[in-house]
XYZ file of C-alpha atoms in Angstrom:
728
model
C -0.150 -0.125 0.090
C 1.241 3.560 -0.675
C 2.360 5.530 2.148
C 0.248 8.200 1.535
C -3.071 5.989 1.612
C -1.582 4.510 5.189
C -0.880 8.102 6.405
C -4.528 9.255 5.105
C -6.265 6.484 6.775
C -4.480 6.961 10.051
C -5.189 10.403 10.162
C -8.844 9.584 10.101
C -8.352 6.802 12.589
C -8.446 3.966 10.338
C -6.023 0.801 11.785
C -3.633 -0.268 9.520
C -3.520 -3.640 11.477
C -5.134 -5.568 14.502
C -4.750 -8.585 16.263
C -7.480 -11.120 15.487
C -8.927 -13.517 18.006
C -6.431 -16.305 17.309
C -3.561 -13.591 18.345
C -2.522 -13.204 14.373
C -1.571 -9.746 13.048
C -3.997 -8.946 10.463
C -3.069 -5.976 8.011
C -5.668 -3.832 6.430
C -5.724 -4.501 2.788
C -5.809 -1.264 0.239
C -8.770 -1.633 -1.211
C -10.491 -1.949 2.293
C -8.786 1.524 3.689
C -10.420 3.085 0.435
C -13.810 1.508 1.074
C -13.757 2.904 4.531
C -12.326 6.338 3.584
C -15.193 6.330 1.130
C -17.461 5.528 3.624
C -16.488 8.650 5.351
C -16.872 10.413 2.031
C -13.326 10.765 1.475
C -12.006 10.050 -2.012
C -8.824 7.906 -2.041
C -9.398 6.351 -5.428
C -5.946 7.686 -6.703
C -2.771 9.144 -5.516
C -3.429 12.540 -6.343
C -7.178 12.176 -4.722
C -5.120 11.025 -1.592
C -2.771 14.048 -1.722
C -5.547 16.242 -1.962
C -7.358 14.701 0.937
C -4.281 15.133 2.931
C -3.737 18.822 2.108
C -7.324 19.533 2.870
C -7.432 17.867 6.270
C -4.395 19.912 6.926
C -6.028 23.366 6.268
C -9.112 22.549 7.644
C -7.116 21.624 10.941
C -4.987 25.126 10.587
C -8.336 27.217 9.878
C -9.706 25.896 12.986
C -7.932 27.650 16.160
C -9.896 26.043 18.849
C -12.005 22.534 18.546
C -15.632 22.770 19.071
C -14.975 20.986 22.293
C -12.242 20.307 24.554
C -12.342 17.798 27.514
C -10.343 18.205 30.458
C -10.556 16.548 34.004
C -11.165 18.217 37.300
C -8.036 16.619 38.970
C -5.873 16.939 36.311
C -4.465 20.556 36.607
C -2.610 22.245 35.137
C -4.897 22.058 31.832
C -3.113 22.384 28.509
C -5.641 23.065 25.659
C -4.121 22.488 21.960
C -4.941 25.267 19.360
C -3.463 25.856 15.859
C -2.533 29.299 14.259
C -1.191 30.515 11.145
C 2.687 29.938 11.656
C 3.595 33.228 10.310
C 1.143 35.117 12.258
C 2.529 37.901 14.780
C -0.221 37.971 17.519
C 0.070 40.418 20.533
C -0.339 38.814 24.183
C -2.911 35.882 24.227
C -5.652 35.450 26.894
C -8.273 33.261 27.730
C -11.759 34.622 28.101
C -14.348 32.215 29.777
C -17.873 32.261 30.297
C -18.501 29.816 32.954
C -21.799 27.609 33.179
C -22.633 29.564 36.246
C -22.341 33.001 34.229
C -19.286 34.124 35.842
C -16.533 35.426 33.524
C -12.716 34.340 34.140
C -9.957 36.353 32.338
C -6.884 34.160 32.245
C -3.654 35.830 30.447
C -1.236 33.168 28.746
C 2.669 33.236 29.936
C 4.630 32.737 26.937
C 7.292 31.225 28.633
C 4.471 28.493 29.163
C 3.646 27.842 25.674
C 4.629 24.372 24.259
C 5.061 24.459 20.573
C 4.021 21.797 18.470
C 4.346 20.426 14.940
C 3.973 22.731 12.000
C 1.993 21.751 8.667
C 0.308 23.493 5.933
C 1.574 26.645 7.185
C 0.006 26.304 10.522
C 1.511 25.714 14.024
C 0.042 23.531 17.208
C 0.436 25.250 20.236
C -0.364 23.885 23.805
C -1.552 26.689 25.859
C -1.715 26.523 29.655
C -5.115 27.411 31.232
C -5.624 27.828 35.092
C -9.175 29.025 35.904
C -11.297 27.963 38.823
C -13.983 26.141 36.812
C -16.071 23.488 38.131
C -17.685 20.518 36.457
C -19.499 21.349 33.299
C -19.745 23.314 30.135
C -17.928 26.423 29.941
C -17.750 28.901 26.890
C -14.216 29.681 26.085
C -12.488 32.291 23.601
C -8.799 32.964 22.909
C -8.059 36.528 22.576
C -5.162 38.140 20.958
C -5.586 41.652 22.439
C -8.911 42.880 21.558
C -9.554 40.327 18.697
C -11.128 36.754 19.519
C -9.223 34.586 17.309
C -10.978 31.156 18.615
C -14.010 30.256 20.460
C -15.292 26.801 21.666
C -16.567 24.923 24.629
C -14.463 23.550 27.376
C -15.901 20.532 29.577
C -14.507 20.112 32.868
C -15.334 16.397 33.938
C -15.140 14.319 37.157
C -12.392 11.837 37.540
C -14.554 9.055 37.093
C -18.402 8.127 36.669
C -20.969 8.141 39.606
C -21.426 5.113 41.851
C -24.316 5.217 43.905
C -24.009 5.539 48.037
C -25.089 1.887 48.223
C -22.146 0.398 45.972
C -19.347 2.411 47.448
C -16.827 1.118 49.933
C -17.413 -2.541 48.684
C -21.278 -2.426 49.060
C -22.887 -4.915 46.777
C -26.584 -5.119 45.403
C -28.521 -7.191 42.838
C -31.297 -7.048 40.555
C -32.778 -8.688 37.540
C -32.670 -7.478 33.823
C -35.964 -8.390 31.941
C -37.074 -8.367 28.354
C -39.949 -5.790 28.620
C -41.850 -7.267 25.725
C -41.848 -10.525 27.258
C -43.750 -9.740 30.203
C -47.057 -11.640 30.727
C -49.870 -10.147 32.675
C -53.708 -10.408 32.753
C -53.935 -6.981 31.830
C -51.649 -5.892 29.073
C -52.413 -5.973 25.540
C -50.101 -9.180 24.346
C -46.854 -7.277 25.134
C -45.135 -6.057 28.141
C -45.706 -2.403 28.938
C -44.491 0.450 31.192
C -46.907 -0.513 33.800
C -45.912 -4.144 33.789
C -42.317 -2.655 34.227
C -43.471 -0.787 37.111
C -45.058 -3.970 38.800
C -41.835 -5.752 38.246
C -39.692 -3.066 40.117
C -41.996 -3.420 42.711
C -42.219 -7.239 42.925
C -38.585 -7.674 42.872
C -38.331 -4.794 44.818
C -39.752 -6.498 47.600
C -37.559 -9.635 47.162
C -34.677 -7.101 47.936
C -33.409 -6.532 44.394
C -32.217 -2.649 44.333
C -31.860 -2.780 40.444
C -34.298 -3.286 37.402
C -32.803 -3.624 34.077
C -34.650 -3.414 30.708
C -33.707 -4.068 27.043
C -33.367 -0.786 25.199
C -36.581 1.270 25.029
C -35.338 3.028 21.790
C -37.908 4.334 19.497
C -38.721 1.736 16.804
C -40.751 2.459 13.569
C -44.596 2.728 14.128
C -45.659 2.095 10.755
C -43.642 -1.203 10.713
C -44.066 -3.326 13.858
C -42.514 -6.456 12.735
C -39.217 -4.409 12.789
C -38.888 -5.355 16.740
C -35.031 -5.558 17.339
C -34.514 -3.018 20.006
C -30.936 -3.069 18.969
C -31.503 -1.599 15.550
C -33.682 1.470 16.637
C -34.746 4.250 14.627
C -33.674 6.591 17.294
C -31.613 6.240 20.481
C -33.246 9.545 21.771
C -36.899 8.669 22.119
C -39.039 5.924 23.287
C -40.799 3.088 21.619
C -44.387 4.090 21.971
C -45.487 0.222 21.697
C -44.751 0.034 25.136
C -47.386 2.345 25.910
C -50.053 1.324 28.373
C -53.171 2.887 26.394
C -55.499 2.369 29.518
C -52.923 4.487 31.806
C -53.188 7.485 29.627
C -55.235 10.318 31.264
C -57.685 10.905 28.327
C -58.571 7.209 28.513
C -60.836 7.749 31.761
C -62.817 10.633 29.977
C -62.813 9.097 26.458
C -66.479 7.310 26.054
C -65.310 6.156 22.270
C -62.087 4.556 23.320
C -63.388 2.820 26.433
C -66.648 1.526 24.575
C -64.490 0.007 21.753
C -61.965 -1.321 24.218
C -64.902 -3.205 26.248
C -66.578 -4.816 23.032
C -66.358 -8.477 23.006
C -64.332 -8.617 19.820
C -61.825 -6.405 21.066
C -61.513 -8.228 24.416
C -61.371 -11.576 22.565
C -58.526 -10.227 20.237
C -57.010 -9.085 23.547
C -57.088 -12.329 24.973
C -55.500 -13.947 21.987
C -52.523 -11.729 21.991
C -52.087 -12.530 25.835
C -52.090 -16.301 25.372
C -50.037 -16.469 22.376
C -46.858 -17.801 22.908
C -44.917 -15.132 21.257
C -45.343 -11.431 21.125
C -47.528 -10.646 17.992
C -46.236 -7.235 17.304
C -48.594 -6.469 14.308
C -51.599 -7.611 16.526
C -50.580 -5.675 19.147
C -49.890 -2.506 16.980
C -53.706 -2.961 15.212
C -54.987 -2.812 18.480
C -52.788 -0.061 20.240
C -52.542 2.421 17.398
C -56.386 3.247 16.432
C -57.131 3.613 20.312
C -54.175 5.959 20.841
C -55.522 7.954 17.891
C -58.716 8.294 19.515
C -56.982 9.316 22.652
C -55.075 11.972 21.044
C -58.179 13.400 19.365
C -59.587 13.672 22.820
C -56.644 15.593 23.959
C -56.488 17.704 20.827
C -60.139 18.773 21.192
C -59.733 19.501 25.001
C -57.017 21.698 24.062
C -58.688 23.586 21.671
C -62.092 24.120 23.676
C -60.115 25.439 26.856
C -56.757 26.102 28.188
C -55.817 23.344 30.217
C -52.632 22.596 32.413
C -52.185 19.421 30.537
C -52.054 21.018 26.845
C -49.687 23.343 28.584
C -47.472 20.294 29.917
C -47.529 19.039 26.409
C -46.348 22.224 24.737
C -43.442 22.210 27.436
C -42.488 19.042 26.551
C -42.309 19.953 22.717
C -40.693 23.295 23.665
C -38.108 21.117 25.482
C -37.754 18.784 22.797
C -36.822 21.239 20.553
C -35.712 20.287 16.994
C -35.061 16.645 17.786
C -38.567 15.847 18.886
C -40.057 17.897 16.134
C -37.792 15.855 13.488
C -38.627 12.446 15.053
C -42.407 13.301 14.860
C -42.243 14.558 11.428
C -39.906 11.344 10.327
C -42.600 8.823 11.541
C -45.339 10.913 10.070
C -43.338 11.255 6.883
C -42.330 7.358 6.743
C -46.193 6.364 7.750
C -47.460 8.235 4.643
C -44.781 7.039 1.779
C -45.159 3.249 3.458
C -49.017 3.801 3.155
C -48.626 4.217 -0.726
C -45.718 1.713 -1.090
C -44.879 -0.991 1.224
C -41.534 -1.236 -0.093
C -40.663 2.070 1.016
C -38.349 0.996 4.041
C -36.842 4.506 5.029
C -35.873 7.538 4.096
C -32.869 6.723 1.984
C -36.071 5.142 -0.740
C -38.157 8.206 0.016
C -38.598 10.925 -3.046
C -35.584 12.735 -3.434
C -37.226 16.194 -2.327
C -37.741 14.654 1.268
C -34.418 13.154 1.927
C -33.123 16.622 3.273
C -34.730 17.683 6.618
C -34.271 21.123 5.991
C -35.793 20.873 2.161
C -38.768 23.151 1.062
C -40.908 20.087 0.276
C -40.300 18.845 4.204
C -41.486 22.175 5.279
C -44.583 22.187 3.268
C -45.239 18.650 4.596
C -45.176 19.577 7.917
C -47.715 22.343 7.249
C -49.965 20.275 5.486
C -49.946 17.392 8.074
C -49.255 19.209 11.318
C -51.783 17.390 13.288
C -50.401 14.277 12.102
C -46.669 15.199 13.327
C -48.440 16.607 16.416
C -49.724 12.907 17.179
C -46.433 11.320 16.810
C -44.928 13.689 19.413
C -47.814 13.490 21.725
C -47.037 9.550 21.817
C -43.485 10.495 22.719
C -44.805 12.703 25.579
C -47.139 9.722 26.765
C -44.079 7.496 26.581
C -41.983 10.010 28.617
C -44.640 10.550 31.539
C -45.312 6.623 31.769
C -41.349 5.827 31.675
C -41.029 8.389 34.636
C -43.779 6.815 36.514
C -41.405 3.779 36.421
C -38.491 5.651 37.935
C -41.084 7.055 40.460
C -42.111 3.682 41.457
C -38.183 2.429 41.892
C -37.785 5.177 44.247
C -40.713 4.742 46.371
C -39.921 1.104 46.410
C -36.354 1.951 47.777
C -34.012 0.589 45.102
C -30.856 1.674 45.953
C -29.946 1.909 42.109
C -33.029 1.741 40.294
C -34.094 1.190 36.482
C -31.251 0.289 34.309
C -31.685 1.050 30.954
C -29.389 -0.101 27.754
C -28.223 1.938 24.966
C -27.717 0.205 21.812
C -24.260 0.733 19.832
C -26.049 2.578 16.928
C -29.017 2.886 14.807
C -31.177 1.980 11.946
C -29.540 3.515 8.569
C -33.495 4.297 7.571
C -34.576 5.658 10.486
C -35.249 9.169 12.164
C -31.647 9.761 13.704
C -29.924 8.837 10.551
C -32.139 10.988 8.671
C -31.813 13.923 10.786
C -27.931 13.288 10.922
C -26.926 12.391 8.015
C -23.790 14.113 7.743
C -22.566 12.190 10.881
C -23.045 8.986 9.870
C -20.999 6.435 7.649
C -24.207 5.356 5.685
C -21.761 3.201 3.606
C -20.629 0.991 6.132
C -22.066 -1.315 8.923
C -20.761 -1.689 12.495
C -19.712 -5.320 13.162
C -16.806 -7.840 14.166
C -14.189 -9.665 12.456
C -14.221 -13.347 12.507
C -13.705 -14.936 16.036
C -14.220 -18.075 17.843
C -17.867 -17.992 18.032
C -18.741 -16.560 14.770
C -15.865 -17.802 12.262
C -17.477 -15.793 9.357
C -17.459 -12.686 11.426
C -20.745 -10.150 11.926
C -21.925 -7.059 10.146
C -24.683 -5.683 12.257
C -25.785 -3.327 9.686
C -25.739 -0.235 11.607
C -24.197 2.820 10.710
C -21.223 4.131 12.417
C -20.611 7.976 13.223
C -17.662 9.596 11.532
C -15.029 10.266 14.176
C -14.130 13.820 12.805
C -17.671 14.559 12.378
C -18.507 13.667 15.693
C -15.595 15.841 16.774
C -16.845 18.993 14.545
C -20.340 18.797 16.053
C -18.489 19.304 19.577
C -19.967 15.959 20.384
C -23.275 17.001 20.571
C -24.810 13.803 19.743
C -23.201 11.874 21.845
C -24.082 14.044 24.813
C -27.435 13.895 23.651
C -27.625 10.305 23.520
C -26.242 10.012 27.052
C -28.813 12.536 28.461
C -31.797 10.868 26.438
C -30.828 7.521 28.246
C -29.823 8.514 31.569
C -32.677 10.668 32.107
C -35.046 8.736 34.869
C -32.326 5.646 34.936
C -30.266 4.965 38.078
C -27.888 2.852 35.750
C -27.106 2.919 32.272
C -25.639 -0.140 30.125
C -23.452 0.728 26.929
C -23.825 -1.999 24.533
C -20.218 -2.825 22.923
C -18.569 -0.175 24.970
C -15.270 -1.058 23.081
C -16.858 1.563 20.534
C -15.608 4.358 22.569
C -12.353 3.523 21.379
C -12.892 1.591 18.180
C -15.546 -0.093 16.308
C -15.276 -2.511 13.291
C -16.269 -0.823 10.099
C -17.802 -3.226 7.413
C -17.941 -1.501 4.066
C -21.213 -2.037 2.232
C -21.238 -5.061 0.101
C -18.023 -6.237 1.783
C -17.926 -9.556 3.881
C -16.873 -9.048 7.911
C -13.452 -10.484 6.994
C -12.918 -7.435 4.766
C -13.528 -4.540 7.436
C -11.084 -2.542 9.574
C -11.302 -0.880 12.886
C -11.551 2.643 13.090
C -10.823 4.877 16.358
C -12.524 7.188 18.372
C -11.590 9.866 20.707
C -11.574 7.416 23.943
C -10.403 9.986 26.438
C -12.799 12.574 25.399
C -15.670 10.353 25.079
C -15.118 9.015 28.997
C -14.933 12.372 30.096
C -17.926 13.529 28.835
C -19.622 9.989 30.121
C -18.132 10.573 33.398
C -19.623 14.443 33.530
C -23.247 13.142 32.291
C -23.088 9.998 34.608
C -22.554 12.575 37.692
C -25.062 15.170 36.878
C -27.471 12.396 36.372
C -26.373 10.566 39.359
C -26.544 7.554 37.039
C -24.211 4.192 37.325
C -22.666 3.160 34.097
C -22.065 -0.305 32.966
C -19.690 -1.526 29.789
C -20.544 -4.638 27.922
C -17.128 -5.593 27.467
C -17.447 -9.248 26.287
C -15.487 -10.541 23.185
C -11.889 -9.474 22.157
C -11.145 -6.402 24.307
C -8.163 -4.085 24.069
C -6.194 -3.828 27.578
C -6.470 -0.041 27.088
C -10.217 -0.254 26.963
C -10.458 -2.271 30.110
C -7.861 0.020 31.843
C -9.604 2.991 31.004
C -13.010 1.641 32.083
C -11.921 0.609 35.380
C -10.077 4.053 35.901
C -13.617 5.713 35.208
C -15.232 3.554 37.347
C -17.493 2.085 34.616
C -18.418 -1.374 35.469
C -17.137 -4.334 33.647
C -19.591 -7.057 32.264
C -18.748 -10.416 33.638
C -20.682 -13.562 32.330
C -20.151 -16.839 34.012
C -20.078 -18.606 30.930
C -16.841 -16.895 29.979
C -15.315 -16.430 33.059
C -12.689 -19.430 32.933
C -9.012 -19.851 33.294
C -6.378 -21.183 30.597
C -7.369 -24.485 31.650
C -11.159 -24.195 31.066
C -11.825 -24.309 34.884
C -14.498 -21.712 36.211
C -13.358 -18.660 38.279
C -13.793 -18.664 41.729
C -16.199 -16.207 43.039
C -13.297 -14.207 44.765
C -11.555 -13.666 41.356
C -14.450 -11.610 40.009
C -13.450 -7.969 40.209
C -15.342 -5.562 42.144
C -15.700 -2.760 39.743
C -18.022 -5.284 37.729
C -21.485 -6.571 37.052
C -21.715 -10.539 37.329
C -24.522 -12.202 35.477
C -24.891 -15.907 34.477
C -25.817 -15.079 30.592
C -27.264 -12.476 28.691
C -29.840 -11.831 26.055
C -27.533 -12.950 22.870
C -26.663 -16.109 24.827
C -28.134 -19.295 25.927
C -29.935 -19.421 29.163
C -28.694 -21.405 31.748
C -31.086 -24.240 30.933
C -30.304 -24.045 27.361
C -26.655 -24.228 27.670
C -26.769 -27.013 30.153
C -28.676 -29.129 27.929
C -26.741 -27.970 25.136
C -29.889 -26.777 23.198
C -27.585 -23.789 22.087
C -25.288 -25.980 20.122
C -28.214 -27.758 18.402
C -29.885 -24.562 17.303
C -26.517 -23.012 15.844
C -26.090 -26.069 14.161
C -29.815 -26.041 12.957
C -28.999 -22.495 11.375
C -25.759 -23.079 9.750
C -23.703 -21.559 12.238
C -21.457 -24.510 12.751
C -20.940 -25.147 9.241
C -22.379 -27.421 6.474
C -23.612 -30.768 7.769
C -21.823 -30.414 11.279
C -20.729 -33.182 13.395
C -22.394 -32.480 16.872
C -20.531 -34.986 18.910
C -17.610 -32.990 19.565
C -19.435 -29.864 20.837
C -22.098 -31.773 22.795
C -18.711 -33.622 24.480
C -17.107 -30.385 25.336
C -20.381 -29.082 26.926
C -20.544 -32.239 28.822
C -17.047 -31.192 30.327
C -18.100 -27.696 30.636
C -20.785 -28.926 32.945
C -18.554 -31.109 34.830
C -16.214 -28.228 35.430
C -19.105 -26.204 36.607
C -20.212 -28.667 39.083
C -16.860 -29.044 40.223
C -16.632 -25.019 40.614
C -19.819 -25.160 42.751
C -18.424 -28.019 44.932
C -15.386 -25.874 46.040
C -17.501 -23.465 47.019
C -19.889 -26.057 48.933
C -22.702 -24.959 46.628
C -23.380 -28.258 45.035
C -26.950 -29.350 46.019
C -27.239 -32.480 48.276
C -27.625 -35.762 46.133
C -25.983 -33.771 43.211
C -23.239 -36.275 41.373
C -19.924 -34.395 40.107
C -20.610 -36.801 37.017
C -21.809 -34.386 34.361
C -23.538 -37.139 32.353
C -25.425 -37.928 35.462
C -27.105 -34.722 35.616
C -28.351 -33.953 31.823
C -30.864 -31.340 33.068
C -30.433 -28.027 35.031
C -32.553 -28.844 38.039
C -34.251 -25.714 40.182
C -31.499 -26.365 43.053
C -28.817 -26.196 40.450
C -29.810 -22.941 39.150
C -30.455 -21.690 42.500
C -26.766 -22.822 43.600
C -25.022 -20.929 40.430
C -27.019 -17.586 41.173
C -25.616 -18.080 44.791
C -22.319 -18.926 43.500
C -22.401 -15.454 41.388
C -23.824 -13.491 44.416
C -20.575 -14.345 46.397
C -18.389 -12.456 43.949
C -17.303 -9.294 45.025
C -18.789 -7.314 42.025
C -20.871 -4.549 42.831
C -23.478 -5.558 41.165
C -25.365 -9.396 40.286
C -28.171 -9.299 37.783
C -30.413 -12.483 37.182
C -32.367 -13.166 34.075
C -36.083 -14.191 34.812
C -35.661 -16.745 32.279
C -32.930 -18.249 34.782
C -35.254 -18.300 37.454
C -38.413 -19.872 35.496
C -36.130 -22.546 33.563
C -36.568 -21.354 30.182
C -34.351 -23.016 27.657
C -34.701 -20.793 24.505
C -32.674 -17.652 24.426
C -33.987 -14.107 23.529
C -31.903 -13.589 20.618
C -29.978 -15.611 18.327
C -27.230 -13.616 16.925
C -26.348 -14.355 13.308
C -30.506 -14.603 12.561
C -33.279 -12.159 11.526
C -36.479 -14.184 10.898
C -35.033 -17.531 10.983
C -35.424 -17.336 14.681
C -38.221 -15.583 16.733
C -35.799 -13.230 18.074
C -37.428 -10.343 20.546
C -40.908 -12.541 20.783
C -40.364 -14.961 23.212
C -42.538 -14.254 26.604
C -41.808 -15.545 30.186
C -43.788 -18.469 30.971
C -45.229 -17.149 34.237
C -47.325 -13.840 34.398
C -46.431 -11.035 36.859
C -49.989 -12.041 38.615
C -48.712 -15.648 39.368
C -45.216 -14.939 40.055
C -45.911 -15.008 43.904
C -47.658 -18.285 43.993
C -45.034 -19.756 41.681
C -42.650 -19.279 44.473
C -39.265 -19.559 42.439
C -38.688 -15.884 42.418
C -38.595 -15.848 46.286
C -36.630 -18.654 46.663
C -33.799 -17.630 44.235
C -34.067 -13.826 45.904
C -33.691 -15.414 49.426
C -30.514 -17.414 48.473
C -28.960 -14.371 46.864
C -30.120 -11.809 49.632
C -28.298 -14.267 52.150
C -25.075 -14.513 49.910
C -24.765 -10.895 49.261
C -25.354 -9.882 52.779
C -22.940 -12.594 54.220
C -19.247 -10.970 55.217
C -16.920 -11.747 52.834
């Protein structure tokens, strides 16, 4: 590869090589570098284009004196800020002028003997300038002045040393809780899918058993026009809510809307709800067909009330829209547009295939549509308001129930390329690439999740505004936040469109800046942060996460030494969340029986005509090692043999012992999956499948009303509570 191409790629964060899962150094091929750069909208198709791109990058850097956002740590003084100035420029004495977040102005002269000169390129020079100002944590406006002239301005974010940790988890404190797939909650009152009222009930039920945290799958906005787009990890937007989780009957207008109540009370409607509730899988289309028409009736009731008299509720909705600003307007506008085009042509899957005039959010056609369909746009904004109100009530219930952590939300790694957030922020995303993973031991072909990554340079140019907005939206009314694929703060694996996952490349992100902003927003929202760091994790990430008090994610099935023995509880780190499994992995019962092996084979994940004898034999050995680990902790249930072939089924006693094993760890959090409490064999999601496996559709076998009588939750909770409260 040419040296210029390597330099251009490195300039934009594209890794020239990486270590694969087998420890082999993989060099990124020239054509992959060019494809990744093309996804960033950088033409590297010829040596001349490469030279031009390098020149343009250096000129752009020279023109920008201060970056839009500079992130520093409160405990890392003296601060030094990198600036760029024309090399030949003569400047009078330099001075910082800062307007702090609290409105106080600070003027800080810059002593020239403390200025450090950096590299010179394209006629500019880099300078590291000292800054000594009494700034607290927060976002402060900053200017660099040369005499009376402002030569650069931006924002300085002063971040705390680490993320927030609740008092109950400090000084060795430990807590435990549950992580639920909300759609799969059964109840006698929901409409065939778990909803926010069910989530509040789960909070109270588990809270009574001693749980201090209730986790939930991503609640991100999906696609109201297409309920079959159900993956919570492929959202239309991470800034807003999935309105299908609304409890229709809990909306204030329902009690006063005769039309809605009569329709719901009809025998035909009730029969359809009974069928949706008793179905073994969530029928998303059926749920939407019942909920959306009633929601439209309730919106009409709210709208008409607002027209006839001024009400506090209408004022509250107006305040919500004002606070939501342009992002909310564009979300509602997108939902209205997508529904409009889809109704005319069912092949319209998202904004990239809308009529050309509508693909630009600021186009005249968009303005005309918004005016012509103002009430429809308002309806989708109203749905978001209702979802925000109901989610806030869940947080209130968690607080009243005394949960030390509260609601634990989940942040997907990216967004769907056809959704609202990609439409509104097209310049930010590499729409010609997908986030994924290179081939590894578990996925020999690699993975392409199809989600567009943010372009690092565009993220910096935005002053990290999209990242901050995403954190705020997901930390609001939450006591903890799980960041899916947290390695994305350092690097993401890009798979160019049309390429296989083996022909991708890692792209680097500004880890230190992103972690600083994460710590700042975490502290402001009093929100614990958990980083999902499974898979091949660079040491740099693990060290940085620990330094920032981001809890690591430790899964029982993976916590083993080089010989294959399961780690003892004491070997788990304190700065961690311990759990038996996850939504992307087999349940304990499914793993124990080798059901996941048969499932992966059936879907071609083990190659053509696989021989299952070897992996099943290995699984039997795994069971034996886990039985031995329990025995070493004196947790093996009475009468349970150490011979793994004599224990082909995971008994309730063994399942309880495994949770007790994890409860003994020093890890700050223990998270239980209800599937493991109730002996479910099937996992929520089988990676590598879309429609071939019923992902994101499985319901729990026990309804919320029957959990108390079932007894298994109480038994497991008592066991965990005893272990967590015991001295270590």
